[in-house]
Coordinates of C-alpha atoms in Angstrom, one line a residue:
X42 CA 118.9 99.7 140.4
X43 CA 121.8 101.2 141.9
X44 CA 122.2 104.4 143.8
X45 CA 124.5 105.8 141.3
X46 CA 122.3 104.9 138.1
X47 CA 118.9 106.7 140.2
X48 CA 121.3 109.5 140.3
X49 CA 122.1 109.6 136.5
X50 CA 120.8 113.3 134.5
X51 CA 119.3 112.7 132.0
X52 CA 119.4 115.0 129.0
X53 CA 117.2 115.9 126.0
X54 CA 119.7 115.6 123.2
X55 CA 117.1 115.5 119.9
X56 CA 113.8 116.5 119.4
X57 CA 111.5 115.1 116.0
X58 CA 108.2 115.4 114.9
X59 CA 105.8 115.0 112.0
X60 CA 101.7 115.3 112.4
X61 CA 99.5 117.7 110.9
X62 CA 101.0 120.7 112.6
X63 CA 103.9 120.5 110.7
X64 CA 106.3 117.8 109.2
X65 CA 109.4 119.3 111.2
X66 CA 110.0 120.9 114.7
X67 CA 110.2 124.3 112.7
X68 CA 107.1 124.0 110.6
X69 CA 104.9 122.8 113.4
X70 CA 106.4 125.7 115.6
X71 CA 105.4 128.4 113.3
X72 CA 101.5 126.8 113.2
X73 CA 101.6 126.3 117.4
X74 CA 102.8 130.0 117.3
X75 CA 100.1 131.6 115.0
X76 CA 97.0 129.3 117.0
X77 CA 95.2 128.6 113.5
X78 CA 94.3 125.5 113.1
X79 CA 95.8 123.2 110.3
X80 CA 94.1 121.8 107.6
X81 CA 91.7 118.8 108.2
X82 CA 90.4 116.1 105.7
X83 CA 86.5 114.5 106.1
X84 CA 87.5 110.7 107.2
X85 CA 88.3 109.0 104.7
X86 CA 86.8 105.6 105.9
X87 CA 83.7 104.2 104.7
X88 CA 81.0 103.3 106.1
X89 CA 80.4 106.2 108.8
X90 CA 76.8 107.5 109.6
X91 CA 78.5 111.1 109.4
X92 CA 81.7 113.2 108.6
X93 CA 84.2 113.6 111.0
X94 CA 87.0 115.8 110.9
X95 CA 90.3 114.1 111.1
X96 CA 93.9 115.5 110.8
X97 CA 96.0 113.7 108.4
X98 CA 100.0 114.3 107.6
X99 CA 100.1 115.0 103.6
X100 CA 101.8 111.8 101.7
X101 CA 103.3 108.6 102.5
X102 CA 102.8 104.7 101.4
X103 CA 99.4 103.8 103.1
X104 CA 101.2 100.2 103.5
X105 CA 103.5 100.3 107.3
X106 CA 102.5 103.7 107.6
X107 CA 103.2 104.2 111.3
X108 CA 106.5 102.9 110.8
X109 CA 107.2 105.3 108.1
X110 CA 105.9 108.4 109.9
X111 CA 108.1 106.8 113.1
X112 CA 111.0 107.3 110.7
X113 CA 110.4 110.3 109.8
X114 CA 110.4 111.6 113.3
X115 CA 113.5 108.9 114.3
X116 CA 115.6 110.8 111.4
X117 CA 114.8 114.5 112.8
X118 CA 115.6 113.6 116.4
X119 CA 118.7 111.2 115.6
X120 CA 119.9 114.7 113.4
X121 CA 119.1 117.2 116.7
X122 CA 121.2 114.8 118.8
X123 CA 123.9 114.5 116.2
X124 CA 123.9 110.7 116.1
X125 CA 123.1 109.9 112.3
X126 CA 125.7 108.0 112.4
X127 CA 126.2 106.2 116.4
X128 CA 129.5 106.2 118.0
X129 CA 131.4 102.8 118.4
X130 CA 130.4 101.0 120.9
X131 CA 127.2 103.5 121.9
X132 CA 124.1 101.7 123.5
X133 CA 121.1 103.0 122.0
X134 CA 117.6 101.8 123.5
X135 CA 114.7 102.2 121.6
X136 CA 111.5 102.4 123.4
X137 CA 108.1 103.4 121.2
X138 CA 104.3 103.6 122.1
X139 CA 101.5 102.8 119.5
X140 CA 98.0 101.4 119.2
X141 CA 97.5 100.8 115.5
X142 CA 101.1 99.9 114.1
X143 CA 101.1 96.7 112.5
X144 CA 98.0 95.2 114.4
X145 CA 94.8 97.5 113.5
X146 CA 95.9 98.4 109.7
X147 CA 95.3 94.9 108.3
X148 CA 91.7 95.2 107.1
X149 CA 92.5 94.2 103.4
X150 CA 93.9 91.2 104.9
X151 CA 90.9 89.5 107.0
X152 CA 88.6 91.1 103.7
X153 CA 90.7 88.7 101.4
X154 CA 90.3 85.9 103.9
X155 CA 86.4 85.9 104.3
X156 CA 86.2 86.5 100.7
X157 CA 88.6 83.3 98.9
X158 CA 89.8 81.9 101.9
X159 CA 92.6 82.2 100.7
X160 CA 94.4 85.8 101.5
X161 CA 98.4 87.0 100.5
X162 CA 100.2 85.8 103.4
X163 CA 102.8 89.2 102.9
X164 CA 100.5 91.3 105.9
X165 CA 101.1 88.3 108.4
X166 CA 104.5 88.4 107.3
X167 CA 104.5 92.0 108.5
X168 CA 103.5 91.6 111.6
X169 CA 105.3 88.5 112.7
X170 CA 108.8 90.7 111.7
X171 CA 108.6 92.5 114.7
X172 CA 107.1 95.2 116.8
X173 CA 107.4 98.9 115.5
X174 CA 110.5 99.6 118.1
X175 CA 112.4 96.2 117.1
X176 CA 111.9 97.3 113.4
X177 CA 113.9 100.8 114.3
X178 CA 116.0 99.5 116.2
X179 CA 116.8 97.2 113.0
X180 CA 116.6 100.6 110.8
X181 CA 118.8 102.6 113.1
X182 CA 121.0 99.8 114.2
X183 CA 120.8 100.0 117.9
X184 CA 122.1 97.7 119.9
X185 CA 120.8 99.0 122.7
X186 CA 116.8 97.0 124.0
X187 CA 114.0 97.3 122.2
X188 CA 110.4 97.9 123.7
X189 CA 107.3 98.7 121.9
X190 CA 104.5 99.9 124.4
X191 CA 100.6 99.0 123.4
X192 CA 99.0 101.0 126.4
X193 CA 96.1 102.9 124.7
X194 CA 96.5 106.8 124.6
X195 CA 99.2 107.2 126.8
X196 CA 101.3 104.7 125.3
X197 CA 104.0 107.4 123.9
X198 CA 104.1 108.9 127.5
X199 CA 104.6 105.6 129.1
X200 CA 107.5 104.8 126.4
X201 CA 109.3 108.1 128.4
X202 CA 109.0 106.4 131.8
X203 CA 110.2 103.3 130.8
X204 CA 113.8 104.8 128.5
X205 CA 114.4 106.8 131.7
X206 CA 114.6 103.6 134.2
X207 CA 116.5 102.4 131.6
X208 CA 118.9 105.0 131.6
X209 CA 118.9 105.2 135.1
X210 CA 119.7 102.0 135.2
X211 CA 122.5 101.9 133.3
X212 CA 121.1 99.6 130.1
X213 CA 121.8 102.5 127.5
X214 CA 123.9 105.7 126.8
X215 CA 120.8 106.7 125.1
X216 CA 117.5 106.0 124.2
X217 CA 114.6 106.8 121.3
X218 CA 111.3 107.3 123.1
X219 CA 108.2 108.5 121.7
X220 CA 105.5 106.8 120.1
X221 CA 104.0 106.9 116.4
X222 CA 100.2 105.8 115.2
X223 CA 98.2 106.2 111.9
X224 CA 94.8 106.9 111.3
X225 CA 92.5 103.5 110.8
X226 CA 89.1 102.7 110.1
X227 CA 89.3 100.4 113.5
X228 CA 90.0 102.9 116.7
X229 CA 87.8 105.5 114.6
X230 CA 84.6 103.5 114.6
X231 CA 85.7 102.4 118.1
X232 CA 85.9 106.2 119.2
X233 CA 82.5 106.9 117.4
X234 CA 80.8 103.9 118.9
X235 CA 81.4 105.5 122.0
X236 CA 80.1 108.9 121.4
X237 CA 83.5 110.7 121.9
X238 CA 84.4 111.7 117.9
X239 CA 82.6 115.5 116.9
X240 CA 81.5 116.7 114.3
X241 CA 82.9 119.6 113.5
X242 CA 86.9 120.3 114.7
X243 CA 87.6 120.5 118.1
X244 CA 87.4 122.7 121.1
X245 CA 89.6 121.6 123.9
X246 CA 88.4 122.8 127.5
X247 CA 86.0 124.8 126.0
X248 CA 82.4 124.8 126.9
X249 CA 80.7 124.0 123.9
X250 CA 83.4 120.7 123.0
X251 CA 81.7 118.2 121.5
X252 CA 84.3 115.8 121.4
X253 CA 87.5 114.8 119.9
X254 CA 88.8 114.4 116.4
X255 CA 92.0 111.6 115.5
X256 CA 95.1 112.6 114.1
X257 CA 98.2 110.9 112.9
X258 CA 102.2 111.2 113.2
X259 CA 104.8 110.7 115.4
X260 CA 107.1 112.7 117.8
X261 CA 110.3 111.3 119.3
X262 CA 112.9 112.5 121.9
X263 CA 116.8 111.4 122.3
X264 CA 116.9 110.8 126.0
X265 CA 120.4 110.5 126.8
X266 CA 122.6 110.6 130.0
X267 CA 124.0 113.8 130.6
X268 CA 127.4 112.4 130.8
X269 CA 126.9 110.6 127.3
X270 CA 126.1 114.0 125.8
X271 CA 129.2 115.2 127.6
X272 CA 131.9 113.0 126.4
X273 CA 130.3 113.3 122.9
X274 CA 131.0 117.2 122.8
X275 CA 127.4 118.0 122.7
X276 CA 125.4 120.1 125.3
X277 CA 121.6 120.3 126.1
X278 CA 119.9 122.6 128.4
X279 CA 116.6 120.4 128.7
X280 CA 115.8 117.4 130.3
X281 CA 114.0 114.7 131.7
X282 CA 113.5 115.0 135.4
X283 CA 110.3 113.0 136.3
X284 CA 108.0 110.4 135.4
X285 CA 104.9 109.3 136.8
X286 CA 102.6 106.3 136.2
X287 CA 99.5 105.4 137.6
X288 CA 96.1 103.5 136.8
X289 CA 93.2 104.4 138.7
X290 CA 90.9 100.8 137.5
X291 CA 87.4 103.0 137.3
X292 CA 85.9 102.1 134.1
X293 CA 87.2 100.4 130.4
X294 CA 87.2 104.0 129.0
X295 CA 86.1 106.6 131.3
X296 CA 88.7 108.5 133.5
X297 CA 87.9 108.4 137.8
X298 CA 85.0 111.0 137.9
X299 CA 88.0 112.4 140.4
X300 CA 91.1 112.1 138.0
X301 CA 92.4 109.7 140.9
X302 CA 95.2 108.0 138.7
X303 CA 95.8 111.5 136.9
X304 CA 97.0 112.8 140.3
X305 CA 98.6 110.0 141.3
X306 CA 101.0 110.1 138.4
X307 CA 100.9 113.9 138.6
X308 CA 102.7 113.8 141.7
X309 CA 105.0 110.8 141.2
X310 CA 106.6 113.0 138.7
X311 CA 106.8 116.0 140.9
X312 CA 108.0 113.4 143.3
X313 CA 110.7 111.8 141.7
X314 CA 111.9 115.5 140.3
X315 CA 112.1 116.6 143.9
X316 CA 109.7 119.4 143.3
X317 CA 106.8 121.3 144.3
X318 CA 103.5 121.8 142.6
X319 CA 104.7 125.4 142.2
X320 CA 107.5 125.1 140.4
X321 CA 105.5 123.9 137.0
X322 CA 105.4 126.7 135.1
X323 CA 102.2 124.7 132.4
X324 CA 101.0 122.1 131.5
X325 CA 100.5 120.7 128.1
X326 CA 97.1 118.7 129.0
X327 CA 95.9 116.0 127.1
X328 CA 92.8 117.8 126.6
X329 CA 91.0 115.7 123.9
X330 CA 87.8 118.0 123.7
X331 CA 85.4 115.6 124.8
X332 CA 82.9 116.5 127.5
X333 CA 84.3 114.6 130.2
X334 CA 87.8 113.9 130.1
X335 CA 88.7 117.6 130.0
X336 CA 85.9 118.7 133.0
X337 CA 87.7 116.0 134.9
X338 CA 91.7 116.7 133.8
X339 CA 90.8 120.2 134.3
X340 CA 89.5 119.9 137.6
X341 CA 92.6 117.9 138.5
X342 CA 95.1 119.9 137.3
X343 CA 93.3 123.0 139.5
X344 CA 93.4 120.6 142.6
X345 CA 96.9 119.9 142.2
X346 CA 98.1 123.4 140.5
X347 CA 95.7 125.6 141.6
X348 CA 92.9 127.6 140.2
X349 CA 95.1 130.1 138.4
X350 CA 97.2 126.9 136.4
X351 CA 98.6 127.3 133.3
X352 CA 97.4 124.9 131.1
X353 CA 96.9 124.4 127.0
X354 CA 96.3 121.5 125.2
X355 CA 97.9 120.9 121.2
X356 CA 95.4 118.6 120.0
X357 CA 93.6 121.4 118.3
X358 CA 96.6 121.7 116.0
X359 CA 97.2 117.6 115.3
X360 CA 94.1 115.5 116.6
X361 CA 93.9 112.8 119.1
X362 CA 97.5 110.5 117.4
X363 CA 96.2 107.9 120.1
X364 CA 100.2 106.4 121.0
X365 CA 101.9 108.9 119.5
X366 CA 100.2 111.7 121.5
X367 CA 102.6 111.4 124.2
X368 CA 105.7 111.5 122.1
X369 CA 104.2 114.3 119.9
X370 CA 103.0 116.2 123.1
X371 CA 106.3 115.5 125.2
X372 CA 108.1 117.5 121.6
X373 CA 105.8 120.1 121.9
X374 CA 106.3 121.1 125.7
X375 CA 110.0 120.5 125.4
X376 CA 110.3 123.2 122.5
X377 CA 108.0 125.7 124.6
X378 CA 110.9 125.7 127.3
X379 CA 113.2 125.8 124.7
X380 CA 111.9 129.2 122.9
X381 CA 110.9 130.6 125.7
X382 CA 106.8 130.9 124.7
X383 CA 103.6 128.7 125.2
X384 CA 101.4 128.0 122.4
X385 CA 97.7 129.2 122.6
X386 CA 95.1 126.3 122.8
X387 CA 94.0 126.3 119.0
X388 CA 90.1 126.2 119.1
X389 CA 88.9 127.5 122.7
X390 CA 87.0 130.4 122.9
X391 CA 84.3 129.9 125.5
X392 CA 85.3 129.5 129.1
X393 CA 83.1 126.1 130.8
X394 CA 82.5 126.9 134.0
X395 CA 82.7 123.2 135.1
X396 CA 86.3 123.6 134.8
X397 CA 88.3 125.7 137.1
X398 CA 90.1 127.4 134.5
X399 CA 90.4 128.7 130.9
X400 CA 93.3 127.5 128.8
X401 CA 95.6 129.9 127.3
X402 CA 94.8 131.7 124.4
X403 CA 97.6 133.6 123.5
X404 CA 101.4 133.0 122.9
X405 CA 102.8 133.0 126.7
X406 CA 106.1 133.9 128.0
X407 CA 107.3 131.1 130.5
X408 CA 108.6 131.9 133.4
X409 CA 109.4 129.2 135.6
X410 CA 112.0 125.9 134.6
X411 CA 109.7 123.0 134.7
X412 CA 106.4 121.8 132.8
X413 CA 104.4 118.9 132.8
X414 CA 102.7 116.8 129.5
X415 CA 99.7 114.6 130.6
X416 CA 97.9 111.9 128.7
X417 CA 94.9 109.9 130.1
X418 CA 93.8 106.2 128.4
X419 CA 91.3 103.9 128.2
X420 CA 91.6 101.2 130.6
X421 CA 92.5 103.5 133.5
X422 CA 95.6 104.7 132.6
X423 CA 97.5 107.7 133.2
X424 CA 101.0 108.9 132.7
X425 CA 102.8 112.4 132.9
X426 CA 106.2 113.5 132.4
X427 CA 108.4 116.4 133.5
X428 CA 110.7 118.5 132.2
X429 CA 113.1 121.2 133.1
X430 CA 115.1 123.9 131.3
X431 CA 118.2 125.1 132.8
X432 CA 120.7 128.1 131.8
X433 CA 123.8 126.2 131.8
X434 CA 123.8 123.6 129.8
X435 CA 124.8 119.9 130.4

């Protein structure tokens, strides 16, 4: 990588997202801003000792259904940036995290199999076309690379780090990063198997969280070199300033009882960004609700942040979207510094005094320029992502 491409700004230039918050950046904005929670469904899947609450985006083919929410995002975002239609000769990279996509949503498949023997070939068909990016990149007709990232819950975050070495590198003008998952039977007996799905909806940081619920969608972000978005007449006063990446190796699905990796990739973002703990105005956690992966983010976060950190998480609005959490989340904290206000952590209401502090509860002015969006996955993994708004534009 040269010198000049790890200098290279890199710009916000399109924001899209659909879960159950919203099907659009304004919708989900006006449910973020009130703190009610959206309506859930009962999990649909059979075969479950109990109902789960689950948060489900209204219509839709059930067949590629990750894709199809991806697009709806991809559409949004491409419109923000003013690329509907790309520029001769534009490179644009396409970069996507998901778990389920194509590989989890194929039940009726191996059903038909054990029963004849004999099962449609059409789903295998479906999945040797291509991975979810390739199959955008196809739809948009970028000609830019295509990488679809499979890295548990912090796939969509990861999808961020890797566009921005790409950018910095020079491969692209721009790029489509985010991620995008559906709701399936497989990762939600998985999750329940494991103890971590509640009951009732959930409570993020809070001290009676029983654990989390799943959601579905997709949120996706035009990263773009700032002097792409210059010569294209457009401007953008947010970007993408640091990226951190980190697996600490404890356990197959339990974070370091220390949030080891989480503060490793913590502070290779603030790193990279050439900045200080203090400078982060909040923090959109991952904060899935379950009993110990918030006790341990939140102790983290207070390490690195201090005790008085400013923190929410969104997944009381949209679920756990597994791969598109970090695309969805990395939307969300980019439109906070954009309006100006943090969004109120949608079902907290008792403080747990295992964790250093209380999320926010209220619609919060910000007040600095930067804020962080974690996510924390099975396997070790952790990623985070910074961003910065600035008063002149790029």
């Amino acid at each position: 990588m040269s010198p000049a491409g790890m200098k290279a700004e890199i710009a916000i230039s399109g924001l899209g997202v659909v879960s159950a918050a919203g099907g659009d950046v304004a919708t989900s904005l006006r449910t973020l801003r009130t703190g009610r929670r959206p309506e859930w469904i009962v999990c649909p899947f059979a075969k479950l000792p109990v109902e789960l609450p689950m948060f489900a985006v209204s219509g839709g083919p059930d067949v590629d259904r990750t894709f199809h929410l991806a697009m709806q995002a991809v559409g949004q975002a491409l419109a923000d940036a003013g690329l509907d239609s790309l520029p001769n000769g534009f490179r644009l990279g396409v970069c996507l995290g998901t778990t389920v996509a194509c590989q989890l949503n194929d039940i009726p498949f191996y059903a038909e199999y054990r029963a004849t023997g004999n099962p449609s070939l059409e789903p295998v068909e479906r999945f040797a076309a291509g991975s979810l990016a390739e199959r955008v990149a196809r739809e948009t007709r970028a000609t830019g690379p295509a990488l679809t990232v499979v890295n548990a819950c912090s796939s969509g975050t990861d999808a961020m780090g890797v566009a921005m070495a790409w950018l910095r590198a020079g491969r692209c003008d721009a790029v489509l990063a985010g991620g995008a998952d559906e709701l399936s039977p497989i990762p939600t007996a998985g999750f329940h198997a494991l103890g971590l799905t509640s009951p009732e909806p959930c409570k993020p940081f809070d001290r009676t969280r029983r654990g989390l619920n799943l959601g579905e969608g997709a949120g996706m972000v035009v990263l773009e070199r700032a002097d792409s978005v210059a010569r294209r007449g457009r401007k953008s006063n947010l970007f993408a300033v640091g990226f951190g990446s980190a697996s600490d190796g404890y356990h197959l699905t339990a974070p370091h009882p220390e949030g080891l990796g989480l503060e490793l990739a913590i502070r290779a973002a603030l790193n990279e960004a050439g900045i200080e703990s203090a400078a982060v105005d909040f923090v959109n956690a991952h904060g899935t609700s379950t009993p110990e992966n918030d006790r341990i983010e939140g102790t983290t976060l207070a390490r690195i942040f201090g005790a008085e950190v400013r923190a929410n998480s969104t997944k009381g609005a949209t679920g756990h979207t597994l791969g598109a959490a970090g695309g969805i989340e990395t939307v969300f904290t980019a439109l906070a510094l954009r309006e100006g206000w943090i969004s109120p952590c949608i079902g907290f209401a008792e403080r747990d005094e295992g964790i250093p502090f209380a999320p926010m509860t209220g619609v919060t002015p910000v007040i600095r320029r930067h804020a962080l969006s974690t996510s924390l996955a099975f396997g070790g993994n952790n990623a985070a992502v910074l961003l910065e708004r600035r008063e002149k534009p790029a």
